[in-house]
Amino acid sequence: MPTYTRLQRHRFRPGTVTLRDIRGYRDSTNLLIRKLPFQCLVCEIAQSIQLFPLLRFPTTAVLALQEAAGSF
């Protein structure tokens, strides 16, 4: 009766997969932060400053802020 050995999975060196993921995120154009939580955060920060009590942001302004935050 033959005995079978399990093949070991290939393990990359520490940090190799992380660097590959970073390169993928850097080259991608999709948003990394979801829209609604980011919009809630922007509104919360604007209300905490209290310059204007009912400050409204256009959708394009929130998207521009989100893209800038994602690329930073």
PDB file of N, CA and C in Angstrom:
ATOM      1  N   MET A   1       0.838  -1.175   0.000  1.00  0.00           N
ATOM      2  CA  MET A   1       0.000   0.000   0.000  1.00  0.00           C
ATOM      3  C   MET A   1       0.891   1.250   0.000  1.00  0.00           C
ATOM      4  N   PRO A   2       0.819   2.058  -1.059  1.00  0.00           N
ATOM      5  CA  PRO A   2       1.706   3.225  -1.139  1.00  0.00           C
ATOM      6  C   PRO A   2       1.223   4.358  -0.234  1.00  0.00           C
ATOM      7  N   THR A   3       2.170   5.105   0.264  1.00  0.00           N
ATOM      8  CA  THR A   3       1.830   6.277   1.082  1.00  0.00           C
ATOM      9  C   THR A   3       2.058   7.531   0.245  1.00  0.00           C
ATOM     10  N   TYR A   4       1.168   8.459   0.369  1.00  0.00           N
ATOM     11  CA  TYR A   4       1.241   9.693  -0.398  1.00  0.00           C
ATOM     12  C   TYR A   4       1.656  10.832   0.525  1.00  0.00           C
ATOM     13  N   THR A   5       2.484  11.683   0.006  1.00  0.00           N
ATOM     14  CA  THR A   5       2.885  12.859   0.783  1.00  0.00           C
ATOM     15  C   THR A   5       2.159  14.077   0.234  1.00  0.00           C
ATOM     16  N   ARG A   6       1.864  14.967   1.101  1.00  0.00           N
ATOM     17  CA  ARG A   6       1.191  16.199   0.705  1.00  0.00           C
ATOM     18  C   ARG A   6       2.204  17.173   0.133  1.00  0.00           C
ATOM     19  N   LEU A   7       1.804  17.853  -0.920  1.00  0.00           N
ATOM     20  CA  LEU A   7       2.666  18.888  -1.466  1.00  0.00           C
ATOM     21  C   LEU A   7       2.535  20.147  -0.618  1.00  0.00           C
ATOM     22  N   GLN A   8       3.661  20.760  -0.333  1.00  0.00           N
ATOM     23  CA  GLN A   8       3.620  21.995   0.441  1.00  0.00           C
ATOM     24  C   GLN A   8       3.296  23.156  -0.485  1.00  0.00           C
ATOM     25  N   ARG A   9       2.492  24.072   0.005  1.00  0.00           N
ATOM     26  CA  ARG A   9       2.152  25.262  -0.774  1.00  0.00           C
ATOM     27  C   ARG A   9       3.358  26.184  -0.831  1.00  0.00           C
ATOM     28  N   HIS A  10       3.459  26.902  -1.926  1.00  0.00           N
ATOM     29  CA  HIS A  10       4.543  27.865  -2.083  1.00  0.00           C
ATOM     30  C   HIS A  10       4.283  29.052  -1.165  1.00  0.00           C
ATOM     31  N   ARG A  11       5.293  29.440  -0.413  1.00  0.00           N
ATOM     32  CA  ARG A  11       5.168  30.606   0.461  1.00  0.00           C
ATOM     33  C   ARG A  11       6.114  31.694  -0.024  1.00  0.00           C
ATOM     34  N   PHE A  12       5.556  32.877  -0.224  1.00  0.00           N
ATOM     35  CA  PHE A  12       6.376  34.002  -0.628  1.00  0.00           C
ATOM     36  C   PHE A  12       7.102  34.566   0.588  1.00  0.00           C
ATOM     37  N   ARG A  13       8.155  35.287   0.334  1.00  0.00           N
ATOM     38  CA  ARG A  13       8.892  35.915   1.420  1.00  0.00           C
ATOM     39  C   ARG A  13       8.035  37.021   2.034  1.00  0.00           C
ATOM     40  N   PRO A  14       8.270  37.358   3.303  1.00  0.00           N
ATOM     41  CA  PRO A  14       7.459  38.394   3.944  1.00  0.00           C
ATOM     42  C   PRO A  14       7.563  39.729   3.207  1.00  0.00           C
ATOM     43  N   GLY A  15       6.419  40.307   2.906  1.00  0.00           N
ATOM     44  CA  GLY A  15       6.363  41.599   2.247  1.00  0.00           C
ATOM     45  C   GLY A  15       6.170  41.536   0.749  1.00  0.00           C
ATOM     46  N   THR A  16       6.394  40.379   0.130  1.00  0.00           N
ATOM     47  CA  THR A  16       6.270  40.278  -1.322  1.00  0.00           C
ATOM     48  C   THR A  16       4.826  40.451  -1.762  1.00  0.00           C
ATOM     49  N   VAL A  17       3.923  39.777  -1.103  1.00  0.00           N
ATOM     50  CA  VAL A  17       2.509  39.869  -1.464  1.00  0.00           C
ATOM     51  C   VAL A  17       1.980  41.266  -1.143  1.00  0.00           C
ATOM     52  N   THR A  18       2.439  41.838  -0.054  1.00  0.00           N
ATOM     53  CA  THR A  18       2.006  43.183   0.314  1.00  0.00           C
ATOM     54  C   THR A  18       2.413  44.201  -0.746  1.00  0.00           C
ATOM     55  N   LEU A  19       3.657  44.107  -1.214  1.00  0.00           N
ATOM     56  CA  LEU A  19       4.107  45.032  -2.258  1.00  0.00           C
ATOM     57  C   LEU A  19       3.334  44.833  -3.548  1.00  0.00           C
ATOM     58  N   ARG A  20       2.987  43.596  -3.860  1.00  0.00           N
ATOM     59  CA  ARG A  20       2.203  43.327  -5.065  1.00  0.00           C
ATOM     60  C   ARG A  20       0.812  43.942  -4.927  1.00  0.00           C
ATOM     61  N   ASP A  21       0.214  43.829  -3.731  1.00  0.00           N
ATOM     62  CA  ASP A  21      -1.104  44.430  -3.503  1.00  0.00           C
ATOM     63  C   ASP A  21      -1.044  45.958  -3.610  1.00  0.00           C
ATOM     64  N   ILE A  22       0.011  46.552  -3.059  1.00  0.00           N
ATOM     65  CA  ILE A  22       0.157  48.008  -3.115  1.00  0.00           C
ATOM     66  C   ILE A  22       0.263  48.471  -4.557  1.00  0.00           C
ATOM     67  N   ARG A  23       1.036  47.757  -5.364  1.00  0.00           N
ATOM     68  CA  ARG A  23       1.156  48.122  -6.779  1.00  0.00           C
ATOM     69  C   ARG A  23      -0.193  48.009  -7.484  1.00  0.00           C
ATOM     70  N   GLY A  24      -0.959  46.989  -7.146  1.00  0.00           N
ATOM     71  CA  GLY A  24      -2.272  46.822  -7.764  1.00  0.00           C
ATOM     72  C   GLY A  24      -3.225  47.937  -7.388  1.00  0.00           C
ATOM     73  N   TYR A  25      -3.226  48.327  -6.099  1.00  0.00           N
ATOM     74  CA  TYR A  25      -4.096  49.418  -5.668  1.00  0.00           C
ATOM     75  C   TYR A  25      -3.657  50.745  -6.280  1.00  0.00           C
ATOM     76  N   ARG A  26      -2.358  50.943  -6.411  1.00  0.00           N
ATOM     77  CA  ARG A  26      -1.845  52.195  -6.966  1.00  0.00           C
ATOM     78  C   ARG A  26      -2.206  52.335  -8.441  1.00  0.00           C
ATOM     79  N   ASP A  27      -2.183  51.235  -9.175  1.00  0.00           N
ATOM     80  CA  ASP A  27      -2.468  51.282 -10.608  1.00  0.00           C
ATOM     81  C   ASP A  27      -3.956  51.256 -10.922  1.00  0.00           C
ATOM     82  N   SER A  28      -4.790  50.893  -9.958  1.00  0.00           N
ATOM     83  CA  SER A  28      -6.222  50.797 -10.232  1.00  0.00           C
ATOM     84  C   SER A  28      -6.865  52.183 -10.180  1.00  0.00           C
ATOM     85  N   THR A  29      -8.021  52.294 -10.820  1.00  0.00           N
ATOM     86  CA  THR A  29      -8.735  53.573 -10.838  1.00  0.00           C
ATOM     87  C   THR A  29     -10.023  53.526 -10.024  1.00  0.00           C
ATOM     88  N   ASN A  30     -10.364  52.384  -9.463  1.00  0.00           N
ATOM     89  CA  ASN A  30     -11.611  52.305  -8.695  1.00  0.00           C
ATOM     90  C   ASN A  30     -11.409  52.898  -7.300  1.00  0.00           C
ATOM     91  N   LEU A  31     -12.510  53.285  -6.672  1.00  0.00           N
ATOM     92  CA  LEU A  31     -12.455  53.913  -5.359  1.00  0.00           C
ATOM     93  C   LEU A  31     -12.222  52.850  -4.289  1.00  0.00           C
ATOM     94  N   LEU A  32     -11.342  53.137  -3.345  1.00  0.00           N
ATOM     95  CA  LEU A  32     -11.014  52.179  -2.295  1.00  0.00           C
ATOM     96  C   LEU A  32     -11.909  52.342  -1.073  1.00  0.00           C
ATOM     97  N   ILE A  33     -12.477  53.528  -0.911  1.00  0.00           N
ATOM     98  CA  ILE A  33     -13.370  53.797   0.215  1.00  0.00           C
ATOM     99  C   ILE A  33     -14.791  53.839  -0.329  1.00  0.00           C
ATOM    100  N   ARG A  34     -15.727  53.210   0.382  1.00  0.00           N
ATOM    101  CA  ARG A  34     -17.113  53.217  -0.097  1.00  0.00           C
ATOM    102  C   ARG A  34     -17.704  54.617   0.011  1.00  0.00           C
ATOM    103  N   LYS A  35     -18.656  54.896  -0.873  1.00  0.00           N
ATOM    104  CA  LYS A  35     -19.155  56.269  -1.033  1.00  0.00           C
ATOM    105  C   LYS A  35     -19.947  56.767   0.170  1.00  0.00           C
ATOM    106  N   LEU A  36     -20.899  55.985   0.642  1.00  0.00           N
ATOM    107  CA  LEU A  36     -21.779  56.476   1.703  1.00  0.00           C
ATOM    108  C   LEU A  36     -21.037  56.719   3.020  1.00  0.00           C
ATOM    109  N   PRO A  37     -20.181  55.806   3.495  1.00  0.00           N
ATOM    110  CA  PRO A  37     -19.446  56.126   4.724  1.00  0.00           C
ATOM    111  C   PRO A  37     -18.550  57.355   4.582  1.00  0.00           C
ATOM    112  N   PHE A  38     -17.959  57.528   3.402  1.00  0.00           N
ATOM    113  CA  PHE A  38     -17.114  58.708   3.191  1.00  0.00           C
ATOM    114  C   PHE A  38     -17.957  59.977   3.195  1.00  0.00           C
ATOM    115  N   GLN A  39     -19.127  59.933   2.572  1.00  0.00           N
ATOM    116  CA  GLN A  39     -20.004  61.099   2.549  1.00  0.00           C
ATOM    117  C   GLN A  39     -20.472  61.448   3.961  1.00  0.00           C
ATOM    118  N   CYS A  40     -20.777  60.448   4.762  1.00  0.00           N
ATOM    119  CA  CYS A  40     -21.178  60.702   6.149  1.00  0.00           C
ATOM    120  C   CYS A  40     -20.035  61.328   6.941  1.00  0.00           C
ATOM    121  N   LEU A  41     -18.814  60.868   6.688  1.00  0.00           N
ATOM    122  CA  LEU A  41     -17.653  61.428   7.371  1.00  0.00           C
ATOM    123  C   LEU A  41     -17.434  62.888   6.988  1.00  0.00           C
ATOM    124  N   VAL A  42     -17.574  63.206   5.714  1.00  0.00           N
ATOM    125  CA  VAL A  42     -17.412  64.587   5.253  1.00  0.00           C
ATOM    126  C   VAL A  42     -18.463  65.484   5.903  1.00  0.00           C
ATOM    127  N   CYS A  43     -19.698  65.035   5.940  1.00  0.00           N
ATOM    128  CA  CYS A  43     -20.768  65.836   6.556  1.00  0.00           C
ATOM    129  C   CYS A  43     -20.538  66.005   8.053  1.00  0.00           C
ATOM    130  N   GLU A  44     -20.051  64.959   8.700  1.00  0.00           N
ATOM    131  CA  GLU A  44     -19.787  65.031  10.133  1.00  0.00           C
ATOM    132  C   GLU A  44     -18.665  66.025  10.433  1.00  0.00           C
ATOM    133  N   ILE A  45     -17.624  66.009   9.627  1.00  0.00           N
ATOM    134  CA  ILE A  45     -16.520  66.960   9.815  1.00  0.00           C
ATOM    135  C   ILE A  45     -16.995  68.386   9.558  1.00  0.00           C
ATOM    136  N   ALA A  46     -17.809  68.581   8.526  1.00  0.00           N
ATOM    137  CA  ALA A  46     -18.318  69.920   8.220  1.00  0.00           C
ATOM    138  C   ALA A  46     -19.210  70.440   9.345  1.00  0.00           C
ATOM    139  N   GLN A  47     -19.999  69.570   9.959  1.00  0.00           N
ATOM    140  CA  GLN A  47     -20.858  70.003  11.060  1.00  0.00           C
ATOM    141  C   GLN A  47     -20.048  70.277  12.320  1.00  0.00           C
ATOM    142  N   SER A  48     -18.934  69.579  12.496  1.00  0.00           N
ATOM    143  CA  SER A  48     -18.128  69.814  13.694  1.00  0.00           C
ATOM    144  C   SER A  48     -17.402  71.157  13.630  1.00  0.00           C
ATOM    145  N   ILE A  49     -17.140  71.651  12.418  1.00  0.00           N
ATOM    146  CA  ILE A  49     -16.509  72.966  12.275  1.00  0.00           C
ATOM    147  C   ILE A  49     -17.510  74.067  12.622  1.00  0.00           C
ATOM    148  N   GLN A  50     -18.765  73.892  12.290  1.00  0.00           N
ATOM    149  CA  GLN A  50     -19.891  74.770  12.632  1.00  0.00           C
ATOM    150  C   GLN A  50     -19.755  76.179  12.056  1.00  0.00           C
ATOM    151  N   LEU A  51     -19.186  76.308  10.868  1.00  0.00           N
ATOM    152  CA  LEU A  51     -19.202  77.617  10.212  1.00  0.00           C
ATOM    153  C   LEU A  51     -20.588  77.903   9.655  1.00  0.00           C
ATOM    154  N   PHE A  52     -21.168  76.894   9.026  1.00  0.00           N
ATOM    155  CA  PHE A  52     -22.520  76.985   8.493  1.00  0.00           C
ATOM    156  C   PHE A  52     -23.310  75.816   9.069  1.00  0.00           C
ATOM    157  N   PRO A  53     -24.464  76.075   9.667  1.00  0.00           N
ATOM    158  CA  PRO A  53     -25.192  74.974  10.320  1.00  0.00           C
ATOM    159  C   PRO A  53     -25.705  73.909   9.346  1.00  0.00           C
ATOM    160  N   LEU A  54     -26.204  74.304   8.191  1.00  0.00           N
ATOM    161  CA  LEU A  54     -26.744  73.336   7.233  1.00  0.00           C
ATOM    162  C   LEU A  54     -25.949  73.422   5.935  1.00  0.00           C
ATOM    163  N   LEU A  55     -24.785  72.866   5.942  1.00  0.00           N
ATOM    164  CA  LEU A  55     -23.917  72.903   4.773  1.00  0.00           C
ATOM    165  C   LEU A  55     -24.178  71.673   3.916  1.00  0.00           C
ATOM    166  N   ARG A  56     -24.434  71.890   2.627  1.00  0.00           N
ATOM    167  CA  ARG A  56     -24.696  70.778   1.709  1.00  0.00           C
ATOM    168  C   ARG A  56     -23.585  70.719   0.675  1.00  0.00           C
ATOM    169  N   PHE A  57     -23.199  69.494   0.317  1.00  0.00           N
ATOM    170  CA  PHE A  57     -22.141  69.286  -0.663  1.00  0.00           C
ATOM    171  C   PHE A  57     -22.727  68.682  -1.925  1.00  0.00           C
ATOM    172  N   PRO A  58     -22.328  69.191  -3.095  1.00  0.00           N
ATOM    173  CA  PRO A  58     -22.739  68.521  -4.339  1.00  0.00           C
ATOM    174  C   PRO A  58     -22.060  67.154  -4.450  1.00  0.00           C
ATOM    175  N   THR A  59     -22.665  66.277  -5.205  1.00  0.00           N
ATOM    176  CA  THR A  59     -22.129  64.927  -5.362  1.00  0.00           C
ATOM    177  C   THR A  59     -20.741  64.952  -5.983  1.00  0.00           C
ATOM    178  N   THR A  60     -20.541  65.854  -6.931  1.00  0.00           N
ATOM    179  CA  THR A  60     -19.233  65.927  -7.586  1.00  0.00           C
ATOM    180  C   THR A  60     -18.146  66.391  -6.625  1.00  0.00           C
ATOM    181  N   ALA A  61     -18.509  67.255  -5.673  1.00  0.00           N
ATOM    182  CA  ALA A  61     -17.526  67.724  -4.696  1.00  0.00           C
ATOM    183  C   ALA A  61     -17.102  66.591  -3.768  1.00  0.00           C
ATOM    184  N   VAL A  62     -18.070  65.788  -3.337  1.00  0.00           N
ATOM    185  CA  VAL A  62     -17.750  64.656  -2.463  1.00  0.00           C
ATOM    186  C   VAL A  62     -16.907  63.634  -3.220  1.00  0.00           C
ATOM    187  N   LEU A  63     -17.229  63.405  -4.498  1.00  0.00           N
ATOM    188  CA  LEU A  63     -16.429  62.478  -5.301  1.00  0.00           C
ATOM    189  C   LEU A  63     -15.005  62.991  -5.486  1.00  0.00           C
ATOM    190  N   ALA A  64     -14.852  64.294  -5.691  1.00  0.00           N
ATOM    191  CA  ALA A  64     -13.511  64.863  -5.838  1.00  0.00           C
ATOM    192  C   ALA A  64     -12.710  64.711  -4.548  1.00  0.00           C
ATOM    193  N   LEU A  65     -13.364  64.956  -3.412  1.00  0.00           N
ATOM    194  CA  LEU A  65     -12.693  64.754  -2.125  1.00  0.00           C
ATOM    195  C   LEU A  65     -12.305  63.294  -1.925  1.00  0.00           C
ATOM    196  N   GLN A  66     -13.190  62.389  -2.334  1.00  0.00           N
ATOM    197  CA  GLN A  66     -12.935  60.967  -2.155  1.00  0.00           C
ATOM    198  C   GLN A  66     -11.772  60.501  -3.032  1.00  0.00           C
ATOM    199  N   GLU A  67     -11.712  60.973  -4.253  1.00  0.00           N
ATOM    200  CA  GLU A  67     -10.600  60.602  -5.132  1.00  0.00           C
ATOM    201  C   GLU A  67      -9.284  61.161  -4.604  1.00  0.00           C
ATOM    202  N   ALA A  68      -9.324  62.381  -4.077  1.00  0.00           N
ATOM    203  CA  ALA A  68      -8.108  62.967  -3.517  1.00  0.00           C
ATOM    204  C   ALA A  68      -7.656  62.204  -2.274  1.00  0.00           C
ATOM    205  N   ALA A  69      -8.609  61.804  -1.438  1.00  0.00           N
ATOM    206  CA  ALA A  69      -8.258  61.040  -0.241  1.00  0.00           C
ATOM    207  C   ALA A  69      -7.731  59.657  -0.610  1.00  0.00           C
ATOM    208  N   GLY A  70      -8.294  59.063  -1.646  1.00  0.00           N
ATOM    209  CA  GLY A  70      -7.831  57.745  -2.064  1.00  0.00           C
ATOM    210  C   GLY A  70      -6.452  57.769  -2.681  1.00  0.00           C
ATOM    211  N   SER A  71      -6.122  58.848  -3.376  1.00  0.00           N
ATOM    212  CA  SER A  71      -4.803  58.920  -3.997  1.00  0.00           C
ATOM    213  C   SER A  71      -3.737  59.382  -3.013  1.00  0.00           C
ATOM    214  N   PHE A  72      -4.157  59.927  -1.879  1.00  0.00           N
ATOM    215  CA  PHE A  72      -3.202  60.379  -0.872  1.00  0.00           C
ATOM    216  C   PHE A  72      -2.734  59.186  -0.093  1.00  0.00           C
TER     217      PHE A  72
END
